[in-house]
Coordinates of C-alpha atoms and ligand atoms in Angstrom, one line a residue:
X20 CA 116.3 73.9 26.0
X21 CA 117.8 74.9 22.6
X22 CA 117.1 72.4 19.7
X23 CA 120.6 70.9 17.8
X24 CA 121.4 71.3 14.3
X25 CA 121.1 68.4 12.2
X26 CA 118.3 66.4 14.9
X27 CA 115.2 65.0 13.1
X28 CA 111.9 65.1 14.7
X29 CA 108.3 64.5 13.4
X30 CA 105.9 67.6 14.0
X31 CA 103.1 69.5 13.5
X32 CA 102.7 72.3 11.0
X33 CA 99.8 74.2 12.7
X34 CA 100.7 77.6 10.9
X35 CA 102.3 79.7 8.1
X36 CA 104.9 82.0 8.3
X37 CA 105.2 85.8 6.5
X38 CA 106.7 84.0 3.2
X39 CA 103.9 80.8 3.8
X40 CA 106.5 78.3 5.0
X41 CA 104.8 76.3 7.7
X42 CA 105.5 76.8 11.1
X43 CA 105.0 73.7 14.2
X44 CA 106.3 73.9 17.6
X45 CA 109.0 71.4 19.3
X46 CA 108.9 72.2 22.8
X47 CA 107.0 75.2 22.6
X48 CA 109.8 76.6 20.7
X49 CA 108.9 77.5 17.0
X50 CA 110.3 75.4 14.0
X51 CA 109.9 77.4 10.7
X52 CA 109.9 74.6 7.6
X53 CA 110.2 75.5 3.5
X54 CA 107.8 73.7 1.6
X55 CA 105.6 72.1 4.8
X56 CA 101.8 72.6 4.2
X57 CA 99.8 73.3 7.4
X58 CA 97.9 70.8 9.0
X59 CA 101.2 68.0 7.5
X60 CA 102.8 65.6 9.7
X61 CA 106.2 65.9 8.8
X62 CA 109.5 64.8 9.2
X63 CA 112.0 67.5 9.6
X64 CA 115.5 68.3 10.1
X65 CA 116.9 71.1 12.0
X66 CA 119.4 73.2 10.0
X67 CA 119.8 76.5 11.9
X68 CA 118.9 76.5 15.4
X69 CA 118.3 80.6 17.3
X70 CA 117.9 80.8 21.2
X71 CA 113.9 81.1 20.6
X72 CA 113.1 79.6 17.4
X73 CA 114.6 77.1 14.3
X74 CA 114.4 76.5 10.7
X75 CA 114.4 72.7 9.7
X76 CA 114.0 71.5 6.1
X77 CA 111.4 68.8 5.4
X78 CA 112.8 65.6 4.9
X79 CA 109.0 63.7 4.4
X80 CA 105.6 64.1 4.7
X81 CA 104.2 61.4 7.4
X82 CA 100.8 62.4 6.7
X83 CA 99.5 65.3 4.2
X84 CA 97.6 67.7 5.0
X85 CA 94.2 68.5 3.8
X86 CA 95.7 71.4 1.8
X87 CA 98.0 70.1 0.2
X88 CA 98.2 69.8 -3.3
X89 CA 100.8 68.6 -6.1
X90 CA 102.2 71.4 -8.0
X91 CA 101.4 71.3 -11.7
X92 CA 105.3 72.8 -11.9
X93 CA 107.5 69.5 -10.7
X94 CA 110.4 72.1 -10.6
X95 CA 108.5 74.0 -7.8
X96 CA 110.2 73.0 -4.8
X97 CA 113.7 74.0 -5.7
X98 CA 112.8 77.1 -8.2
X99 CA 112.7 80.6 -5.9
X100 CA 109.6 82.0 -7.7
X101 CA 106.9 79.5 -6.7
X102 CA 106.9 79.6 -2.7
X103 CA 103.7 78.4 -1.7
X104 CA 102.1 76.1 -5.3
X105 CA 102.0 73.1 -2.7
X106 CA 98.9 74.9 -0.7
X107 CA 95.9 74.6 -2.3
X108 CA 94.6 78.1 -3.9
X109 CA 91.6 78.2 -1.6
X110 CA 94.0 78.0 1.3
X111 CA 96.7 80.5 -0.3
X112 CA 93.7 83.1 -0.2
X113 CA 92.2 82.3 2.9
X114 CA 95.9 82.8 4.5
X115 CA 96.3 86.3 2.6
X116 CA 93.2 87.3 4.0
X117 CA 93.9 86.5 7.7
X118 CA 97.7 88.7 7.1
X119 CA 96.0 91.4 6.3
X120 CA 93.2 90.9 8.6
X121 CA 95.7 90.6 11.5
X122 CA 98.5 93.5 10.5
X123 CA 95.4 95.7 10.6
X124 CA 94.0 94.2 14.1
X125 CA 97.6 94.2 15.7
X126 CA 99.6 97.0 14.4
X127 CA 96.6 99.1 13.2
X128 CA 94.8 98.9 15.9
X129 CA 91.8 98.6 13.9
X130 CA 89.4 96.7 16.4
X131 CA 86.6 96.2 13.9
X132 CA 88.7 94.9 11.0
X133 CA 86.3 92.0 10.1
X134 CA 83.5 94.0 9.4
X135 CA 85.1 96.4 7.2
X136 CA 87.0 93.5 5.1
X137 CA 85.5 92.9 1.7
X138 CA 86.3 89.0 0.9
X139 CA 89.7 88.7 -1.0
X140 CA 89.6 88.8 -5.1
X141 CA 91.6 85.9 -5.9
X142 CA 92.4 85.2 -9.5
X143 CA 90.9 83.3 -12.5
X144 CA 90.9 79.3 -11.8
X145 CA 92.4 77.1 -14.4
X146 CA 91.6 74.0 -15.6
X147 CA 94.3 72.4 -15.1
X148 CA 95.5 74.3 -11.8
X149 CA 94.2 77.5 -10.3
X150 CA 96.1 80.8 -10.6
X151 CA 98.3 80.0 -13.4
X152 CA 99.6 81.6 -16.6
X153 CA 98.9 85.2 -15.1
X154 CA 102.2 87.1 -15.7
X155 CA 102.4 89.3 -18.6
X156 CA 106.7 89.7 -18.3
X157 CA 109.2 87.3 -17.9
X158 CA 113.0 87.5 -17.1
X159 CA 115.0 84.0 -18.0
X160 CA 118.7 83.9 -17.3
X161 CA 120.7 82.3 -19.5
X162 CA 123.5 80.3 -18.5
X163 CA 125.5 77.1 -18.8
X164 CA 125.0 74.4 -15.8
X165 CA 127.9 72.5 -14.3
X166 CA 128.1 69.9 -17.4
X167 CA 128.0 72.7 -19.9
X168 CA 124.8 72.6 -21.2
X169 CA 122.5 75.7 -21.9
X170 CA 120.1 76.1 -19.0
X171 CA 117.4 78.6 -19.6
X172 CA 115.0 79.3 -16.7
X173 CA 115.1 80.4 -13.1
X174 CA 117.4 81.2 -10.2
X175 CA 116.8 78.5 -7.9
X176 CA 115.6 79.3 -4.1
X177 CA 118.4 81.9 -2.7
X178 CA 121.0 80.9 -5.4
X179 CA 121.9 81.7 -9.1
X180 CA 122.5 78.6 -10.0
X181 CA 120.0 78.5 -13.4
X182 CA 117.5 75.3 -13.6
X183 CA 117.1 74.8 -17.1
X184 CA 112.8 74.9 -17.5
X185 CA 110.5 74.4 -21.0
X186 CA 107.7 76.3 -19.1
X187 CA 107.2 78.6 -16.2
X188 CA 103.5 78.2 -15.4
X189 CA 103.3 81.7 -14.2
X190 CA 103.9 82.7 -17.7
X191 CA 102.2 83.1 -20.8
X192 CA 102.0 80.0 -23.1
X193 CA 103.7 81.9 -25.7
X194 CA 106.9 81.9 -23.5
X195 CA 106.9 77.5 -23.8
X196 CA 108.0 78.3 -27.6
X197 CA 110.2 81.0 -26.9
X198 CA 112.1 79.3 -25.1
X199 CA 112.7 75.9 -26.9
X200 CA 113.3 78.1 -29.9
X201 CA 115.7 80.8 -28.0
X202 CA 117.7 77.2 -26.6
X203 CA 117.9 76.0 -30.1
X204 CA 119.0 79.2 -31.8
X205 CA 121.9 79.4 -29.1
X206 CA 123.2 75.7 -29.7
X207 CA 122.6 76.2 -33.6
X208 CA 124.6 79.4 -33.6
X209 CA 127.4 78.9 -30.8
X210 CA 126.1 81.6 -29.1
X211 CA 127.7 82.0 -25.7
X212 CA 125.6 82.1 -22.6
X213 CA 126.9 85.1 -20.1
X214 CA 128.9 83.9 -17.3
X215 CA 128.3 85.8 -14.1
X216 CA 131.6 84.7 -12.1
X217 CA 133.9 86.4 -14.6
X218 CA 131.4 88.7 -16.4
X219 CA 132.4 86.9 -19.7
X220 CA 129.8 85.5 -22.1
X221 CA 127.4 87.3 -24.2
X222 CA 123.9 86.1 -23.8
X223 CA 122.6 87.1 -19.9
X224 CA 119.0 87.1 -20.0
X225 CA 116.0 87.1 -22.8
X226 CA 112.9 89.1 -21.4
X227 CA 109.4 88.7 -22.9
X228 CA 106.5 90.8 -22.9
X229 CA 103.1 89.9 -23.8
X230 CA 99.9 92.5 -24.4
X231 CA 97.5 90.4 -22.7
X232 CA 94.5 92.4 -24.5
X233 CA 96.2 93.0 -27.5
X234 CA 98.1 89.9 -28.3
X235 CA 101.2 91.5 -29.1
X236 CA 104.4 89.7 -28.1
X237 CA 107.6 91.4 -27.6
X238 CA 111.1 89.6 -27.1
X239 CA 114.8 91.2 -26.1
X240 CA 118.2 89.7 -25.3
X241 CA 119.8 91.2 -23.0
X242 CA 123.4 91.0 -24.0
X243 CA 127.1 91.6 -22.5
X244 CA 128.4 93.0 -25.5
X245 CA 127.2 95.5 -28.2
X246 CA 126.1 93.1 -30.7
X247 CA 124.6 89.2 -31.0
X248 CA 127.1 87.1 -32.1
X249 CA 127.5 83.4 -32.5
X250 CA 131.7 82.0 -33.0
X251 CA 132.5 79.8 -36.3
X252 CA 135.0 77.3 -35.0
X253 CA 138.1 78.1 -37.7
X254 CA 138.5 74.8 -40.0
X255 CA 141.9 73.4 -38.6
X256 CA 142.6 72.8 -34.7
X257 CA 145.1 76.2 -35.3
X258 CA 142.6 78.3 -36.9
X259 CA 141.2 81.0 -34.9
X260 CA 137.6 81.1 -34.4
X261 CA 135.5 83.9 -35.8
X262 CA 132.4 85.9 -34.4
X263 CA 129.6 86.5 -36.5
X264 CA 126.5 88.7 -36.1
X265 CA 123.4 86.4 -36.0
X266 CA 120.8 89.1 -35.4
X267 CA 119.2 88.4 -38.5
X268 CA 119.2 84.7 -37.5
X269 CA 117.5 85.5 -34.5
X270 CA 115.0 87.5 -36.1
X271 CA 114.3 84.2 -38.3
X272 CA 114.1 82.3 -35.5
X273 CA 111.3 83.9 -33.7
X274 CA 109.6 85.8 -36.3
X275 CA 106.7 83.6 -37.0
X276 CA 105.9 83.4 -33.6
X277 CA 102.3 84.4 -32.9
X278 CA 101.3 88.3 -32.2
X279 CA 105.3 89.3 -32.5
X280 CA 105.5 92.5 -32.8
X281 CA 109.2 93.5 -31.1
X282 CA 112.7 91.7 -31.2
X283 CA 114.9 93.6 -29.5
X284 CA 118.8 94.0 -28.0
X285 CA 119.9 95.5 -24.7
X286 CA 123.6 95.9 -23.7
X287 CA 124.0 95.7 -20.4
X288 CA 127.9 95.5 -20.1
X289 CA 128.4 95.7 -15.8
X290 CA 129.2 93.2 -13.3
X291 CA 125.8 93.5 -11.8
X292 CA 122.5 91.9 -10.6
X293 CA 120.6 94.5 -12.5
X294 CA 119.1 92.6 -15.3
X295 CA 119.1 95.1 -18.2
X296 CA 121.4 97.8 -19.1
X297 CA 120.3 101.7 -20.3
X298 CA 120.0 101.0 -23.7
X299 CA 117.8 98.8 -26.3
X300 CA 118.6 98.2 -29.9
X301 CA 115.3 97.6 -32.1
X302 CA 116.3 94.4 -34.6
X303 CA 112.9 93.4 -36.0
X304 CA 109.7 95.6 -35.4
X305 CA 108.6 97.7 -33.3
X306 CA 110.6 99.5 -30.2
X307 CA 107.4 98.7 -28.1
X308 CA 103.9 96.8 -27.8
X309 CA 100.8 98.1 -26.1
X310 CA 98.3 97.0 -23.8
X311 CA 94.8 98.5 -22.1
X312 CA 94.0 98.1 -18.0
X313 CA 90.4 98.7 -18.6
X314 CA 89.7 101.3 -21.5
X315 CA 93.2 102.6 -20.9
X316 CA 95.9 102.2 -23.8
X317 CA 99.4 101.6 -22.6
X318 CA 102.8 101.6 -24.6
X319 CA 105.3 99.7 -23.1
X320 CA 108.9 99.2 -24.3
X321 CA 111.7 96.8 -22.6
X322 CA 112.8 99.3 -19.9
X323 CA 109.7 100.3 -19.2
X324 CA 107.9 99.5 -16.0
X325 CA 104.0 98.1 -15.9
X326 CA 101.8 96.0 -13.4
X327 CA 102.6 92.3 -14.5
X328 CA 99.5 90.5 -13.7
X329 CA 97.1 93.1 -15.3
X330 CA 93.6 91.1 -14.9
X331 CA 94.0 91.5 -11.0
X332 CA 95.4 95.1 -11.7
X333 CA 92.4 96.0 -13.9
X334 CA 90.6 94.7 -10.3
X335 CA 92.3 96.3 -8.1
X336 CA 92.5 100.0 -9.3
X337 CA 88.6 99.0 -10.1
X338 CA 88.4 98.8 -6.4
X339 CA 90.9 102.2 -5.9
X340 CA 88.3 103.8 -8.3
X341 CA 85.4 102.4 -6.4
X342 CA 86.6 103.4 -2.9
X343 CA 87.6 107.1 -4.3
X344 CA 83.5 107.5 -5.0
X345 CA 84.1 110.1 -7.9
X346 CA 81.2 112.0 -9.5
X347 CA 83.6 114.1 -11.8
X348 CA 83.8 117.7 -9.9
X349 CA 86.7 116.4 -7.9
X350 CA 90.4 117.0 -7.6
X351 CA 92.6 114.2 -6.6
X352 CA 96.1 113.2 -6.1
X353 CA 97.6 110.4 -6.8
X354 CA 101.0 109.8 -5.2
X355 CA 103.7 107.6 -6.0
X356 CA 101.9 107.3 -9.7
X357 CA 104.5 105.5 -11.6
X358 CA 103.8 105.7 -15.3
X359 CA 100.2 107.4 -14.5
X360 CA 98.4 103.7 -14.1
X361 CA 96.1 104.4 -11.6
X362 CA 95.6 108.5 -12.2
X363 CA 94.9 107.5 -15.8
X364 CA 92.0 105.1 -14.5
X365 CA 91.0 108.2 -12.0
X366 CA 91.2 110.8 -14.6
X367 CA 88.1 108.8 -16.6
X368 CA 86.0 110.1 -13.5
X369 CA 87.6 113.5 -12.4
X370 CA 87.6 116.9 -13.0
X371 CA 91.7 116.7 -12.7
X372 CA 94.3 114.0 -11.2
X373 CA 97.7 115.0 -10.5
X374 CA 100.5 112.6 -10.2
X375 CA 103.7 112.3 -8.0
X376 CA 106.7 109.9 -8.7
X377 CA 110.3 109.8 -8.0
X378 CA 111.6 108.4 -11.1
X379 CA 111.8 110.7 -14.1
X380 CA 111.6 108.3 -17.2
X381 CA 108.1 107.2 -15.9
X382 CA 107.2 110.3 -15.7
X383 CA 107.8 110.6 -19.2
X384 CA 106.0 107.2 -19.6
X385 CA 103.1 108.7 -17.7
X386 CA 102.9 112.2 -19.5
X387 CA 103.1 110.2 -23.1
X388 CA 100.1 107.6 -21.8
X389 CA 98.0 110.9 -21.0
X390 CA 98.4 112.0 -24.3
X391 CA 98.1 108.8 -26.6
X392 CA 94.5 108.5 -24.2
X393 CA 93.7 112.1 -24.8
X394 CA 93.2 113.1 -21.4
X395 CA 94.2 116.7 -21.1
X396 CA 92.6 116.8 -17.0
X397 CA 96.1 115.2 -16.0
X398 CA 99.4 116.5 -14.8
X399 CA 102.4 114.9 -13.2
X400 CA 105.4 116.0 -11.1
X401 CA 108.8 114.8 -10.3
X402 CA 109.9 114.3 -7.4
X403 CA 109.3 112.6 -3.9
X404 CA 106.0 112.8 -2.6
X405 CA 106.9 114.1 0.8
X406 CA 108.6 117.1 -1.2
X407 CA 106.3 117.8 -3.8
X408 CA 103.3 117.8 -2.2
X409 CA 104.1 119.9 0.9
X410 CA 105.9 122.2 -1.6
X411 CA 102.5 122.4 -3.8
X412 CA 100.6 122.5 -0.5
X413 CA 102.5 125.4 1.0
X414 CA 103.4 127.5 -2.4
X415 CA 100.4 126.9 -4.2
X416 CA 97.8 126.2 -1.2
X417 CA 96.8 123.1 -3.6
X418 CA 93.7 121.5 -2.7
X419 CA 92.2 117.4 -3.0
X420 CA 89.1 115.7 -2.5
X421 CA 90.9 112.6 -2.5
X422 CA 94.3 111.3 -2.7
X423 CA 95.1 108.3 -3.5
X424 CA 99.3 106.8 -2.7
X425 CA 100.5 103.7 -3.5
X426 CA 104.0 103.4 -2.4
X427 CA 106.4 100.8 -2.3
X428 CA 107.1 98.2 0.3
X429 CA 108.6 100.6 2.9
X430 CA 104.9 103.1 2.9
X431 CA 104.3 106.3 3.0
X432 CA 106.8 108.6 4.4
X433 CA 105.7 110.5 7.7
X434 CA 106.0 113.8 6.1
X435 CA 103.7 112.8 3.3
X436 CA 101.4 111.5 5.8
X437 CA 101.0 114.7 7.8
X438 CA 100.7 116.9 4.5
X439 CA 98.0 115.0 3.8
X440 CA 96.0 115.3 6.8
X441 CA 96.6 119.0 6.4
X442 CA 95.4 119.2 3.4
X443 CA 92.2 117.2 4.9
X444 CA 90.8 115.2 1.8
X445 CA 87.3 113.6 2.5
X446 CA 89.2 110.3 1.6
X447 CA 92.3 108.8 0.9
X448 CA 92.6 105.5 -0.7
X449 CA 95.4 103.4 0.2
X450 CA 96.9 100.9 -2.2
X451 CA 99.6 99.1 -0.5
X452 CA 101.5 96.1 -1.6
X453 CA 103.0 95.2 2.5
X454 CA 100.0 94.9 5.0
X455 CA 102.3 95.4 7.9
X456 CA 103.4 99.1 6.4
X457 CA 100.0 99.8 5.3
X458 CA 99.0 98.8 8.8
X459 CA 101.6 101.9 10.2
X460 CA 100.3 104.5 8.2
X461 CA 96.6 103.4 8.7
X462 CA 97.1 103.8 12.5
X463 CA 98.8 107.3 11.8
X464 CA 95.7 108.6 9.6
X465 CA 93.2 107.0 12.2
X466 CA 94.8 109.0 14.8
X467 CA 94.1 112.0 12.9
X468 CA 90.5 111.8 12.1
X469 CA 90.2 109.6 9.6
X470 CA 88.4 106.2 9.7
X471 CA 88.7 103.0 7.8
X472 CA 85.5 102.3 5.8
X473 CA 86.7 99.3 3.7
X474 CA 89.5 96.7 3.0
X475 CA 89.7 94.8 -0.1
X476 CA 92.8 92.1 -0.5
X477 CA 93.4 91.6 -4.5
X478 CA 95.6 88.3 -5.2
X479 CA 98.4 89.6 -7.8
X480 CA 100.9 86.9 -7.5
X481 CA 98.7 83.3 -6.9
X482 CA 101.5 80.9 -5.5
X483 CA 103.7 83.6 -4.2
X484 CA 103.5 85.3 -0.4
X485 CA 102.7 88.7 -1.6
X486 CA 99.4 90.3 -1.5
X487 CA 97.9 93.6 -2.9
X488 CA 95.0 95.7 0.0
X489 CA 93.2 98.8 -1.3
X490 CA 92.0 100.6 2.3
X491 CA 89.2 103.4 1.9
X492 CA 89.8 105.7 4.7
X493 CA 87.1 108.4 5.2
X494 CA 87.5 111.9 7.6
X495 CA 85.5 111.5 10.4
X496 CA 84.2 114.6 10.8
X497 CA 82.2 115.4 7.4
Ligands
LIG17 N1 101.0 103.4 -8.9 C1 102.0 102.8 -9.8 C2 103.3 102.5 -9.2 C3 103.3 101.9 -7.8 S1 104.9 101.3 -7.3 C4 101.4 101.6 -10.6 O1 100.4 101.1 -10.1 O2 101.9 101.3 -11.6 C5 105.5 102.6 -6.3 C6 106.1 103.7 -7.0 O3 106.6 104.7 -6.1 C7 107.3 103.3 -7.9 O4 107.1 103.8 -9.2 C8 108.5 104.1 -7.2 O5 109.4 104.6 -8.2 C9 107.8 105.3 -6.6 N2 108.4 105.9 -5.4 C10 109.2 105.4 -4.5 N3 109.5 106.2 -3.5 C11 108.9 107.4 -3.8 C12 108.8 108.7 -3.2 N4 109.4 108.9 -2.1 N5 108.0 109.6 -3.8 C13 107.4 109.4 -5.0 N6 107.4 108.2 -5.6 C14 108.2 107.2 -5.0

């Protein structure tokens, strides 16, 4: 039997899905529901019906389940960031746990996986909710909603459409005041929010960094148009209306706000989805703020890419460090470094970590964090790691004790996995932000005399589906 669009039933919710949406059965035929908790009774409507399996959208909870809690946010359900607030934390980790757990058992292969899993590191509780205020960078669009109002805030689920927010519980506290001033300073000034139909408007996004060790707050608009300007309506229904620079306005606006330190433009002129353009415009301050993951001192401007929940990071590359057992004599790699996070924290421990990433300008970032550190036992390449490291491999007959990689979703490329074997470290630590491709490659490296010693999960992104896994793999035959 298939199941019809638009037919109500009451079900189950027994399980939950890859994002965390709850999953029940009608039939033996899987129902796949937004927002259900499992272990709810719920009543559900089917909106997209497949040959083997539906999606239905709850339409009431008949009786809640034991994990479910009220999110602290109330604009959780509709907002796309929050996917999972409604399942209480200890739940949201204990469901982490078991997707790693089971990628590793089912695509791994790895029989033993229980025994080798340390229990997940999940993130500081609250008082007033668990796992909240924990990102350091936030991106608000700017827009105006269908009655014309200014809506600051957040894309809701699979849509642009901009729900106007005072706070984003994710965020830092300072953001609350940012944003009721930012709103104000728009209205005040006739300052036009961007519109993303016709690419006309000026203001598209603001985007706020906060040092969470240092304090230091930084703030930049990103703009569709060169400069910030707000229109002076001319006196007479025939005058013409005038733009004005309000920069400095801005700047009054925000500059008592506590730990500033940066107020700063970016153009970003194209019809696109990419939030900020190539270049920034310092208006107040400084053109970045800094920040430390353990001892280690970062400088980070607007364009610049950094971990954005850096309590769990400083816990996580703890664990990378941990699993890499350095005494100080060895030579590791670390490969798809980024701006040098993690072979900065190495280098405190090694004789000499080199670094591998594809995008130039964090080398740059990486190369200038070695030096404001003073580590001179650091050196980074260019490049993809399936080219560079065969190429420094082959030419140079370059040798590790242990390489660490921490690649994006998609893993480790197959050429960068052989290389690796040949060069035969005595471990490779596995940072992996996708259990299911961490699972692939861990099956690969098994199958060529390594072994998994250890699995840590590290919660990054409380309320969201993702997880963070360090893996310590170990050659078998040393
Ligand atoms: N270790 C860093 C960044 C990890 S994110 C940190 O913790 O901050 C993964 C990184 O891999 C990104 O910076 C991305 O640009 C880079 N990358 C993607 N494909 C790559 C490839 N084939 N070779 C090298 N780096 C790559």
């Amino acid at each position: 039997m298939t199941l019809e669009k638009n037919q109500e039933y009451e079900i189950t919710i027994e399980d939950m899905g890859n994002e965390g949406e709850g999953i029940g059965h009608i039939d033996g035929m899987a129902v796949f529901v937004k927002d259900a908790v499992v272990g709810d009774t719920a009543r559900i409507k089917i909106i997209k019906a497949k040959k083997n399996y539906a999606y239905g959208r709850l339409l009431e909870i008949v009786i809640p389940s034991e994990y479910r809690v009220e999110p602290i946010c109330h604009h959780a359900r509709r907002c796309g960031g929050c996917s999972i607030m409604q399942v209480e934390y200890q739940k949201q980790l204990a469901w982490k746990q078991d997707k790693v757990m089971n990628c590793l058992k089912r695509i791994g292969g790895i029989t033993n996986v229980e025994e080798l899993m340390e229990p997940i590191i999940g993130m500081k509780l609250r008082a007033e909710f668990p796992a909240i205020r924990y990102r350091n960078k936030a991106q608000f669009p700017v827009r105006r909603d269908k009655d014309g109002n200014v809506a600051i805030g957040f894309y809701a689920g699979r849509t642009h459409s901009v729900i106007d927010t005072d706070v984003c519980y994710l965020q830092d506290e300072v953001n609350d005041d940012i944003i009721k001033r930012f709103r104000k300073f728009l209205v005040d000034y006739n300052v036009e929010p961007y519109n993303e139909e016709n690419n006309t408007g000026l203001v598209r996004h603001i985007l706020t960094r906060v040092g969470r060790k240092t304090g230091e707050v930084m703030i930049c608009v990103i703009i569709n148009g060169k400069e910030l300007t707000g229109v002076i309506q001319g006196d007479s229904p025939n005058s013409k209306s005038k733009y004005v620079n309000v920069e400095q306005e801005l700047v009054e606006c925000m500059e008592d706000i506590p730990g500033i330190t940066s107020i700063s433009v970016n153009v970003n002129l194209e019809k696109t989805n990419r939030i900020l353009g190539d270049t920034c415009r310092t208006i107040w301050g400084k053109d970045s703020i800094t920040d430390y993951i353990g001892n280690v001192k970062y400088q980070i401007n607007p364009l610049s890419f950094y971990q954005v929940n850096p309590e769990q990071t400083e816990k996580l590359y703890g664990k990378a460090l941990e699993y890499a057992e350095l005494n100080g004599d060895e030579t590791v790699w670390d490969l798809y470094c980024g701006i040098g996070t993690i072979s900065l924290f190495l280098a405190q421990k090694a004789k000499k970590v080199m670094g591998v990433e594809i995008v130039p300008e964090a080398i740059e970032d990486a190369r200038k964090n070695a030096e404001m550190n003073g580590f001179d036992n650091v050196e980074f390449f260019v490049g993809k790691a399936e080219v560079v490291l065969p190429e420094q491999y082959e030419k140079h007959g370059v040798y590790a004790d242990v390489i660490v990689v921490d690649p994006p979703r998609k893993g480790c490329d197959e050429v960068a996995i052989s290389t690796m074997v040949k060069i035969q470290p005595k471990r490779i630590v596995y940072v992996s932000c996708d259990p299911a491709t961490l699972a692939r490659d861990v099956k690969m490296l098994v199958a060529a005399g390594y072994e998994v010693k250890k699995v840590c999960a590290v919660d990054q992104f409380g309320h969201s589906g993702h997880i963070e896994v360090v893996t310590c793999l170990q050659r078998v035959d040393m």
